[in-house]
Short mmCIF file of C-alpha atoms and ligand atoms in Angstrom, two decimals:
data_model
loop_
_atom_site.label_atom_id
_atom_site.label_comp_id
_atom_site.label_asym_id
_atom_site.label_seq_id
_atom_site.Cartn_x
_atom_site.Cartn_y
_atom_site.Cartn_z
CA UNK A 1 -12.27 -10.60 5.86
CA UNK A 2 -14.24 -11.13 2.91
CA UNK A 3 -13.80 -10.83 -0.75
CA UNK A 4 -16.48 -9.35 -3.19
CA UNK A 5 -17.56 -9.91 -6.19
CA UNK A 6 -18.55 -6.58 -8.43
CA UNK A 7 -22.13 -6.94 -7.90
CA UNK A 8 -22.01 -8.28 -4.22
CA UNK A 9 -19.81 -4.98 -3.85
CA UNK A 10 -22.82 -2.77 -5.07
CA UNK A 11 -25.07 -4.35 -2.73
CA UNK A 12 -22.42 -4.06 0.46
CA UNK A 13 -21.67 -0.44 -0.77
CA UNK A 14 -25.19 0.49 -0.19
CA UNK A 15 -25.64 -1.17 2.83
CA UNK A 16 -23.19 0.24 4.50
CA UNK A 17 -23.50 4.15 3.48
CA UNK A 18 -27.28 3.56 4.23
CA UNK A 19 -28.64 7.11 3.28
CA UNK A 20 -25.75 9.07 3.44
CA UNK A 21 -24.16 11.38 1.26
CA UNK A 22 -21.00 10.00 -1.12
CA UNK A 23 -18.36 11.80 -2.37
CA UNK A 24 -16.20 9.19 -4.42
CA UNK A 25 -12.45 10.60 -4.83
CA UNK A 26 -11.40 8.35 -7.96
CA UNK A 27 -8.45 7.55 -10.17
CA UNK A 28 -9.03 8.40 -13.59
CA UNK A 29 -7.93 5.28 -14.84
CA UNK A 30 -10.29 3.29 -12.49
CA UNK A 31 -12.94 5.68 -13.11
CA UNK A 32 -12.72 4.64 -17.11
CA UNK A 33 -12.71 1.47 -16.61
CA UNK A 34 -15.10 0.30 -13.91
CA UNK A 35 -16.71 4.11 -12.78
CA UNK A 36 -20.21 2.47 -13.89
CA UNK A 37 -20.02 0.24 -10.68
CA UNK A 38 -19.92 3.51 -8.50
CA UNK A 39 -22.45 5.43 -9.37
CA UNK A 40 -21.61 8.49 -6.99
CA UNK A 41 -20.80 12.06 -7.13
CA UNK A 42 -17.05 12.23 -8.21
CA UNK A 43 -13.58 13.61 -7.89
CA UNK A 44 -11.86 12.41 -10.50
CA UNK A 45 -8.06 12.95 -9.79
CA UNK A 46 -5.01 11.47 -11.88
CA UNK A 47 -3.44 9.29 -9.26
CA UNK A 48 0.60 9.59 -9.79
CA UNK A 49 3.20 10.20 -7.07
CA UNK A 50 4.34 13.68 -8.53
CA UNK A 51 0.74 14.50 -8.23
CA UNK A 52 0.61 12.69 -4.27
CA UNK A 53 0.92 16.59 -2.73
CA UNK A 54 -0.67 19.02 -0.48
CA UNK A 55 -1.70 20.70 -3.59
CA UNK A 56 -3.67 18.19 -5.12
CA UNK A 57 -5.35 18.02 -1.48
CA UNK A 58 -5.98 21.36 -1.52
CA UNK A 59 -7.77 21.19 -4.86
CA UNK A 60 -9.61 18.19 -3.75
CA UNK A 61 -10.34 20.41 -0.99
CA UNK A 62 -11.81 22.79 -3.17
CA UNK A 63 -13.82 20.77 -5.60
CA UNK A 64 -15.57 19.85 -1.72
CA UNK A 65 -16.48 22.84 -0.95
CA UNK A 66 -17.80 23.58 -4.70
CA UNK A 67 -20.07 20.47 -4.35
CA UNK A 68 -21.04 21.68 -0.56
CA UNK A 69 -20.21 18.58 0.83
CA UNK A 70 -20.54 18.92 4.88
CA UNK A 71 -19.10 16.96 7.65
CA UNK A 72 -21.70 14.18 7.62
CA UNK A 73 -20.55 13.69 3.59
CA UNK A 74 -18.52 10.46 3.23
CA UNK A 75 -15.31 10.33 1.11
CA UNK A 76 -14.82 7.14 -0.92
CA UNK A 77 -11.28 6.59 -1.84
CA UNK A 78 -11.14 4.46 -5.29
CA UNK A 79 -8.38 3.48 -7.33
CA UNK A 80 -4.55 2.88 -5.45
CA UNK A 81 -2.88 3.88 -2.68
CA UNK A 82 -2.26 6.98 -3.99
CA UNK A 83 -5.75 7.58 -4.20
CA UNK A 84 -6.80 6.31 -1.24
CA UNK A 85 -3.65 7.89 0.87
CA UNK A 86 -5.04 11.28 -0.97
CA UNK A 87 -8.45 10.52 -0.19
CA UNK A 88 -7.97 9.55 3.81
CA UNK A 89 -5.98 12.69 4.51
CA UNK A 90 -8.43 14.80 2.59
CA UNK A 91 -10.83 13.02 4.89
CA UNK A 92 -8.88 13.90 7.80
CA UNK A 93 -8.37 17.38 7.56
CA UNK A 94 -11.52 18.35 5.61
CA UNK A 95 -13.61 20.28 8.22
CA UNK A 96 -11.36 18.80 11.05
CA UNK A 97 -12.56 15.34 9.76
CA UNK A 98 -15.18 13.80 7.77
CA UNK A 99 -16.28 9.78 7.47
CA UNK A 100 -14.09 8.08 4.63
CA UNK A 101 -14.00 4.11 3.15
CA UNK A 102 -11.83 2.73 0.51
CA UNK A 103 -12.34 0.22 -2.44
CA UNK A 104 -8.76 -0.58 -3.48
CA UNK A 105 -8.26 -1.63 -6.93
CA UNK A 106 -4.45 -2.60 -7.12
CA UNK A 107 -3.12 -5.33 -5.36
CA UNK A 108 -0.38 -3.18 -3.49
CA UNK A 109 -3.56 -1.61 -1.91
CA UNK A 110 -5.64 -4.47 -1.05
CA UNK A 111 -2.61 -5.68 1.07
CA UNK A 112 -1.10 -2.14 2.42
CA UNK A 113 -1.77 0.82 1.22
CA UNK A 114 -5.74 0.92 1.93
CA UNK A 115 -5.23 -1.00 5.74
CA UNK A 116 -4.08 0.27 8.57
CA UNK A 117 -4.48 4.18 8.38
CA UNK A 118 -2.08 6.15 7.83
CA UNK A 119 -2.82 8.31 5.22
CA UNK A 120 -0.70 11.35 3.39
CA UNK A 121 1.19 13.00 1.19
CA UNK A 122 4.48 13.70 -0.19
CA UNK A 123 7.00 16.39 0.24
CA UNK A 124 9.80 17.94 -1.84
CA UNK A 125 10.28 14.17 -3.29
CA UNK A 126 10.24 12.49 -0.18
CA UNK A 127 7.03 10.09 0.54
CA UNK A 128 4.80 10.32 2.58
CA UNK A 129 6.27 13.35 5.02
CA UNK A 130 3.35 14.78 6.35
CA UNK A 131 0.12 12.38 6.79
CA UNK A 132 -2.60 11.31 9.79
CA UNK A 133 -3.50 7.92 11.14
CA UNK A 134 -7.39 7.45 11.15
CA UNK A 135 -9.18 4.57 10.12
CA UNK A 136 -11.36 3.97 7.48
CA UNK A 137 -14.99 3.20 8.33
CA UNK A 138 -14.45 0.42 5.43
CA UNK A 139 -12.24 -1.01 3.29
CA UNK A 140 -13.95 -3.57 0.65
CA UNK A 141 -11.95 -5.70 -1.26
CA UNK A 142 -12.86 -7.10 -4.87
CA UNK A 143 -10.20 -8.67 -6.46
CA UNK A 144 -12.59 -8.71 -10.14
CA UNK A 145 -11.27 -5.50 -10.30
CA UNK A 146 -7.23 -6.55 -10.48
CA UNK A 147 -8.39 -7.88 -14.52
CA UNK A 148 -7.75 -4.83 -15.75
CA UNK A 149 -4.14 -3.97 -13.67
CA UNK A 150 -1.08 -3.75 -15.83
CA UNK A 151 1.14 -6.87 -14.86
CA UNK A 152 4.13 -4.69 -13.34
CA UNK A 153 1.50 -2.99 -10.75
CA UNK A 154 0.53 -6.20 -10.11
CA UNK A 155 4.39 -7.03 -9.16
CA UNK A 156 4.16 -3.99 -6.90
CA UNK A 157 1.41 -6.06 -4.37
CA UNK A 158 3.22 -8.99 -4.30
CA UNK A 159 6.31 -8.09 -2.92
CA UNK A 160 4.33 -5.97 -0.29
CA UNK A 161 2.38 -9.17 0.16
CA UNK A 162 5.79 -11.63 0.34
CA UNK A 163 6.96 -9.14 2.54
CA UNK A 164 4.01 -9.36 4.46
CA UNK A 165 4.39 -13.13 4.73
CA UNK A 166 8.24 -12.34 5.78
CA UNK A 167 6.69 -11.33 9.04
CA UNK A 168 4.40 -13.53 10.20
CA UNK A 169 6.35 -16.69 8.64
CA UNK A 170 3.65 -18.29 7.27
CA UNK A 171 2.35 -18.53 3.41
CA UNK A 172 5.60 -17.24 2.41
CA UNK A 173 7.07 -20.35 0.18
CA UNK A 174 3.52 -20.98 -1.13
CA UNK A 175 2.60 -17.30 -2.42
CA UNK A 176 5.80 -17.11 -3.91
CA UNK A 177 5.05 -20.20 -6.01
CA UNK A 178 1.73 -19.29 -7.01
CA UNK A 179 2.59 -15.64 -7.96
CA UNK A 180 6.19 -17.43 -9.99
CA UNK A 181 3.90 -19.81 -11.97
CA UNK A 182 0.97 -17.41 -12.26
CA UNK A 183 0.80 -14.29 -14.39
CA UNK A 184 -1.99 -12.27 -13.84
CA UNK A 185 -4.10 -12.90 -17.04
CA UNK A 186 -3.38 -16.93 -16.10
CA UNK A 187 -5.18 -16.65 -12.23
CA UNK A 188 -8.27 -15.19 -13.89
CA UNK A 189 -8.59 -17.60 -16.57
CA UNK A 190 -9.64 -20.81 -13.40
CA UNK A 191 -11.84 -20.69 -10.31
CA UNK A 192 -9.04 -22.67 -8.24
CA UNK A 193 -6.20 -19.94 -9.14
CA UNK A 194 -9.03 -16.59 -8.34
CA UNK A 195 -9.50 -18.22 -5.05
CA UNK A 196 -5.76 -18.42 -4.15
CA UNK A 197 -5.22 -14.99 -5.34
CA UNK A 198 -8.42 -14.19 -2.93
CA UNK A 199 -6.89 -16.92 0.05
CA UNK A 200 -3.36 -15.09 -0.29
CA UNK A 201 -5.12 -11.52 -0.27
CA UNK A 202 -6.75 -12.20 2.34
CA UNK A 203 -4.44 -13.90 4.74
CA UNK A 204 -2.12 -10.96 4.15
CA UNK A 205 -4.49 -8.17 4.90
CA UNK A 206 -5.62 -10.45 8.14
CA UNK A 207 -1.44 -10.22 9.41
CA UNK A 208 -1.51 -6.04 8.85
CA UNK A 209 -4.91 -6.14 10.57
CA UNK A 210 -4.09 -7.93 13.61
CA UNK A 211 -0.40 -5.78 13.73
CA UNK A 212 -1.83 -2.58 13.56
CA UNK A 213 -4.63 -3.20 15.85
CA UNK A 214 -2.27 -4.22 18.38
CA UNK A 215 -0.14 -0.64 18.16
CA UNK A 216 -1.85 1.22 15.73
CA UNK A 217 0.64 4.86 16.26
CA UNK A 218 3.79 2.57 15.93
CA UNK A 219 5.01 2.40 18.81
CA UNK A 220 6.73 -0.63 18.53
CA UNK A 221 5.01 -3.84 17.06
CA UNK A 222 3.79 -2.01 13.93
CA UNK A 223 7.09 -1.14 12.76
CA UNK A 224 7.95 -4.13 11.41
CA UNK A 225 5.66 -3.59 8.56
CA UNK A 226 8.22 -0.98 7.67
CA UNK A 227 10.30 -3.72 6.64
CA UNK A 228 12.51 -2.86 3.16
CA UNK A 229 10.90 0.36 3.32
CA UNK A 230 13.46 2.43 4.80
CA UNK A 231 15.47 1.81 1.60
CA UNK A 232 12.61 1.88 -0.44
CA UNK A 233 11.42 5.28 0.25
CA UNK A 234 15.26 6.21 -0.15
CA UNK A 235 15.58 4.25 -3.52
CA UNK A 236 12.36 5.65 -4.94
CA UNK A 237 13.89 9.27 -4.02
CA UNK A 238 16.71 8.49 -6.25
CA UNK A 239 15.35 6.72 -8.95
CA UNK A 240 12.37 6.32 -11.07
CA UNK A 241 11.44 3.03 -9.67
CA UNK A 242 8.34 1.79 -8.52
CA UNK A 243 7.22 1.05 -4.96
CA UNK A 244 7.14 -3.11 -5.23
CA UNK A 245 10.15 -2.61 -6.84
CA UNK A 246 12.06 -0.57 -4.60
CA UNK A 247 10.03 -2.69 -1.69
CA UNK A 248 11.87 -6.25 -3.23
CA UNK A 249 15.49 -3.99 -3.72
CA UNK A 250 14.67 -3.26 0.36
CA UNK A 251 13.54 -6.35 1.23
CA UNK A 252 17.10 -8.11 0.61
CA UNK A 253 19.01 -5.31 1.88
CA UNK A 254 17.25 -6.19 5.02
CA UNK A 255 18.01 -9.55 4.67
CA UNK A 256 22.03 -8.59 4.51
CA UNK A 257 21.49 -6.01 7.19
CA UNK A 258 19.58 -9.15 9.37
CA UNK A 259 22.22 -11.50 8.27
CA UNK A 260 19.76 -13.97 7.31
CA UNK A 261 19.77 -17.44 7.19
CA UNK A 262 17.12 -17.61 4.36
CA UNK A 263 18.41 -15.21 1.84
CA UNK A 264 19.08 -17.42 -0.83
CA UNK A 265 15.36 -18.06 -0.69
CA UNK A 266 14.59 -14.68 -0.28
CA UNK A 267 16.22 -13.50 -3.24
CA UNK A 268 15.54 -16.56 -5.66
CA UNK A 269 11.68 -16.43 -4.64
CA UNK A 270 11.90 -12.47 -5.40
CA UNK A 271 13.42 -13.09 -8.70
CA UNK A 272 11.06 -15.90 -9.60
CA UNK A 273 7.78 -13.26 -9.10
CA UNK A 274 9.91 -10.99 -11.48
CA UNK A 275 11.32 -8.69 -8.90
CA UNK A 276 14.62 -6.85 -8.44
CA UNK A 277 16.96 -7.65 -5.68
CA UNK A 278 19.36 -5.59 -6.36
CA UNK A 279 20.24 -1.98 -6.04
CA UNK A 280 20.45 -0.71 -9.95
CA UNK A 281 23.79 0.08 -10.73
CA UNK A 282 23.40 3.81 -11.00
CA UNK A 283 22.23 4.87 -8.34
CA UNK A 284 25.06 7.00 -6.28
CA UNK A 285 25.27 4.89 -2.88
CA UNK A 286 25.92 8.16 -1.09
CA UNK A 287 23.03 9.61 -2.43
CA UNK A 288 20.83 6.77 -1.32
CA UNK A 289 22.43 6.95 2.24
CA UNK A 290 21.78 10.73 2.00
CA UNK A 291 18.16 10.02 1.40
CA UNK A 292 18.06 7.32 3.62
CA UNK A 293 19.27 9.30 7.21
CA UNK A 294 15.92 11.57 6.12
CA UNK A 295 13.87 8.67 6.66
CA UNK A 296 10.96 9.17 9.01
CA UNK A 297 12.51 6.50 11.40
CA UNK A 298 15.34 7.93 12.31
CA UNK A 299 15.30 9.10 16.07
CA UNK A 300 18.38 10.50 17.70
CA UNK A 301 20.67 9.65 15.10
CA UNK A 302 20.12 6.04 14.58
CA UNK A 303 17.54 4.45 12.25
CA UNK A 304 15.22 1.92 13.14
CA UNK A 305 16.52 -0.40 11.24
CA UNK A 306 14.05 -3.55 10.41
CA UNK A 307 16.21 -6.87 9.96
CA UNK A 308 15.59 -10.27 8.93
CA UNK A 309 17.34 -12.96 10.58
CA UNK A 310 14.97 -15.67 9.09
CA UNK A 311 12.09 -15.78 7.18
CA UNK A 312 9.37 -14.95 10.55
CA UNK A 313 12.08 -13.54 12.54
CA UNK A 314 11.70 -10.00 11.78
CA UNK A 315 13.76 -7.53 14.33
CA UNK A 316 14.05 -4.16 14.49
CA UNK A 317 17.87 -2.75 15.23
CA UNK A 318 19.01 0.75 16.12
CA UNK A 319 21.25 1.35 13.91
CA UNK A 320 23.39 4.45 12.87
CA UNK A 321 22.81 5.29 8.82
CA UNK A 322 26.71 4.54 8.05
CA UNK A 323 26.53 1.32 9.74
CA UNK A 324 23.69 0.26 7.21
CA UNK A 325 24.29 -2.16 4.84
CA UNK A 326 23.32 -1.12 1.43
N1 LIG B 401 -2.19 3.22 4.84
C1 LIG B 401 -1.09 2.39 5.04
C2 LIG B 401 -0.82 2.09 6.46
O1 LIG B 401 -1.52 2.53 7.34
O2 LIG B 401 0.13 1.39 6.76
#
């Protein structure tokens, strides 16, 4: 996978829509800040999860049809994964299906939210309850863009990213360093530090890549990229907490669940990148258990629990929702 620069990304842009038709579906916050490097037709939606609904994809819907855009139009997602979750599953349902690509500009999508498909919305709260899996003709990835991201968003990528490297068992001690030493405004400021932020990017897209090609409808294989996320999605039901945030919190209750050997370094490389570990002390724990046994996981009454036994030792357990560990 390759990185691009802002005005490489032009050039790739048009090569690959060639003469088609764009319809760019962008955050409003992106689109103020860098909507003169996409110089398409426009959706411009304000990208926050109370907004993530089949509502706002309905209205998307709408402003479609408005513009007359047909089946041969494609949809470019830009800004987040919110965006780019609304945009694929606008792109999937949209005349039973139209072309879509993505230009992520957080780091949380660069690294999961823009790769491996699935695409959706939320429901009553809960995330992500009713969605599609369809690729992406595209995804292009310029990390120029993550200049302008507010530190804490940048927080959110790198847990998915150390999570990421929780799996595969590789670059896991040396992103953690980087990302402790480095704030955001620091990386940009050298060539050396852009092109570790670009080596770790990369690398980490490459593992969800190679996962999800193997068993893209999650089967088996793929769900261990669901790894913290089953409290996650249950801690970000309860609480106004953010997704890297809740994805760290779930990350080291998988690491207690897995009884793992490494979770001293687990937790102390969490907390050095400025992450939570643990559950914030208001959050009712019967609540969160509540929230958890909705979790999409869950098949005849026991949760597929992902574990960590060691850092690249990643297992997924059956496990009944008041055996978890939380
Ligand atoms: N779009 C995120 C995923 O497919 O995992």
């Amino acid at each position: 996978m390759k990185t691009f620069t802002p005005s490489e990304i032009t050039h790739e842009l048009r090569r690959l829509i060639g003469t088609r038709r764009v319809v760019a579906i962008i955050d409003e916050k992106v689109d103020r800040l860098h909507g003169t490097l996409f110089p398409f037709e426009k959706i411009v939606i304000e990208a926050t999860e109370e907004r993530k609904t089949l509502a706002t994809a309905e209205e998307i819907v709408h402003q479609l049809l408005h513009l007359h855009a047909d089946r041969d139009t494609l949809l470019l997602g830009i800004g987040g994964g919110i965006t780019t979750d609304l945009c694929g599953f606008v792109a999937a349902i949209y005349k039973r299906g139209v072309p879509f690509g993505f230009i992520p500009t957080t780091l949380l999508a660069m690294v999961d939210a823009a790769i491996g498909g699935k695409n959706g919305v939320n429901v009553l709260n809960f995330k992500n309850m009713i969605g599609t899996i369809r690729q992406p003709e595209f995804v292009l990835t310029c990390p120029n863009l993550l200049r302008t991201l507010p530190p804490k968003e940048f927080r959110n990528g790198v847990a998915e990213m150390l999570k990421t490297f929780i799996i595969s068992g590789q670059n896991f001690g040396e992103s953690g360093s980087f990302f402790a030493e480095n704030e955001l405004d620091t990386i940009f400021c050298t060539e050396a530090k852009m092109a570790q932020l670009c080596h770790f990017i990369t690398e980490s897209r490459a593992v969800k890549e190679r996962i999800v090609k193997e068993d893209e409808q999650e089967q088996g294989l793929r769900r261990l990229l669901n790894l913290g996320h089953t409290f996650a999605h249950a801690l970000e039901h309860c609480a106004k907490i953010s997704h890297g945030e809740a994805v760290s919190i779930g990350i080291v209750c998988a690491a207690k669940n897995g009884h793992c050997k490494d979770i001293d370094l687990i937790v102390n490389t969490l907390k050095q990148c400025n992450l939570p570990t643990e559950i914030p002390a208001d959050i009712d724990k019967k609540m969160l258990l509540e929230a958890i046994s909705q979790d999409k996981k869950i098949a005849e009454g026991r949760c597929n629990l992902i574990v960590i036994h060691a850092i690249g030792d990643v297992r997924i357990i059956p496990t009944a929702p008041g055996a978890i560990l939380c």
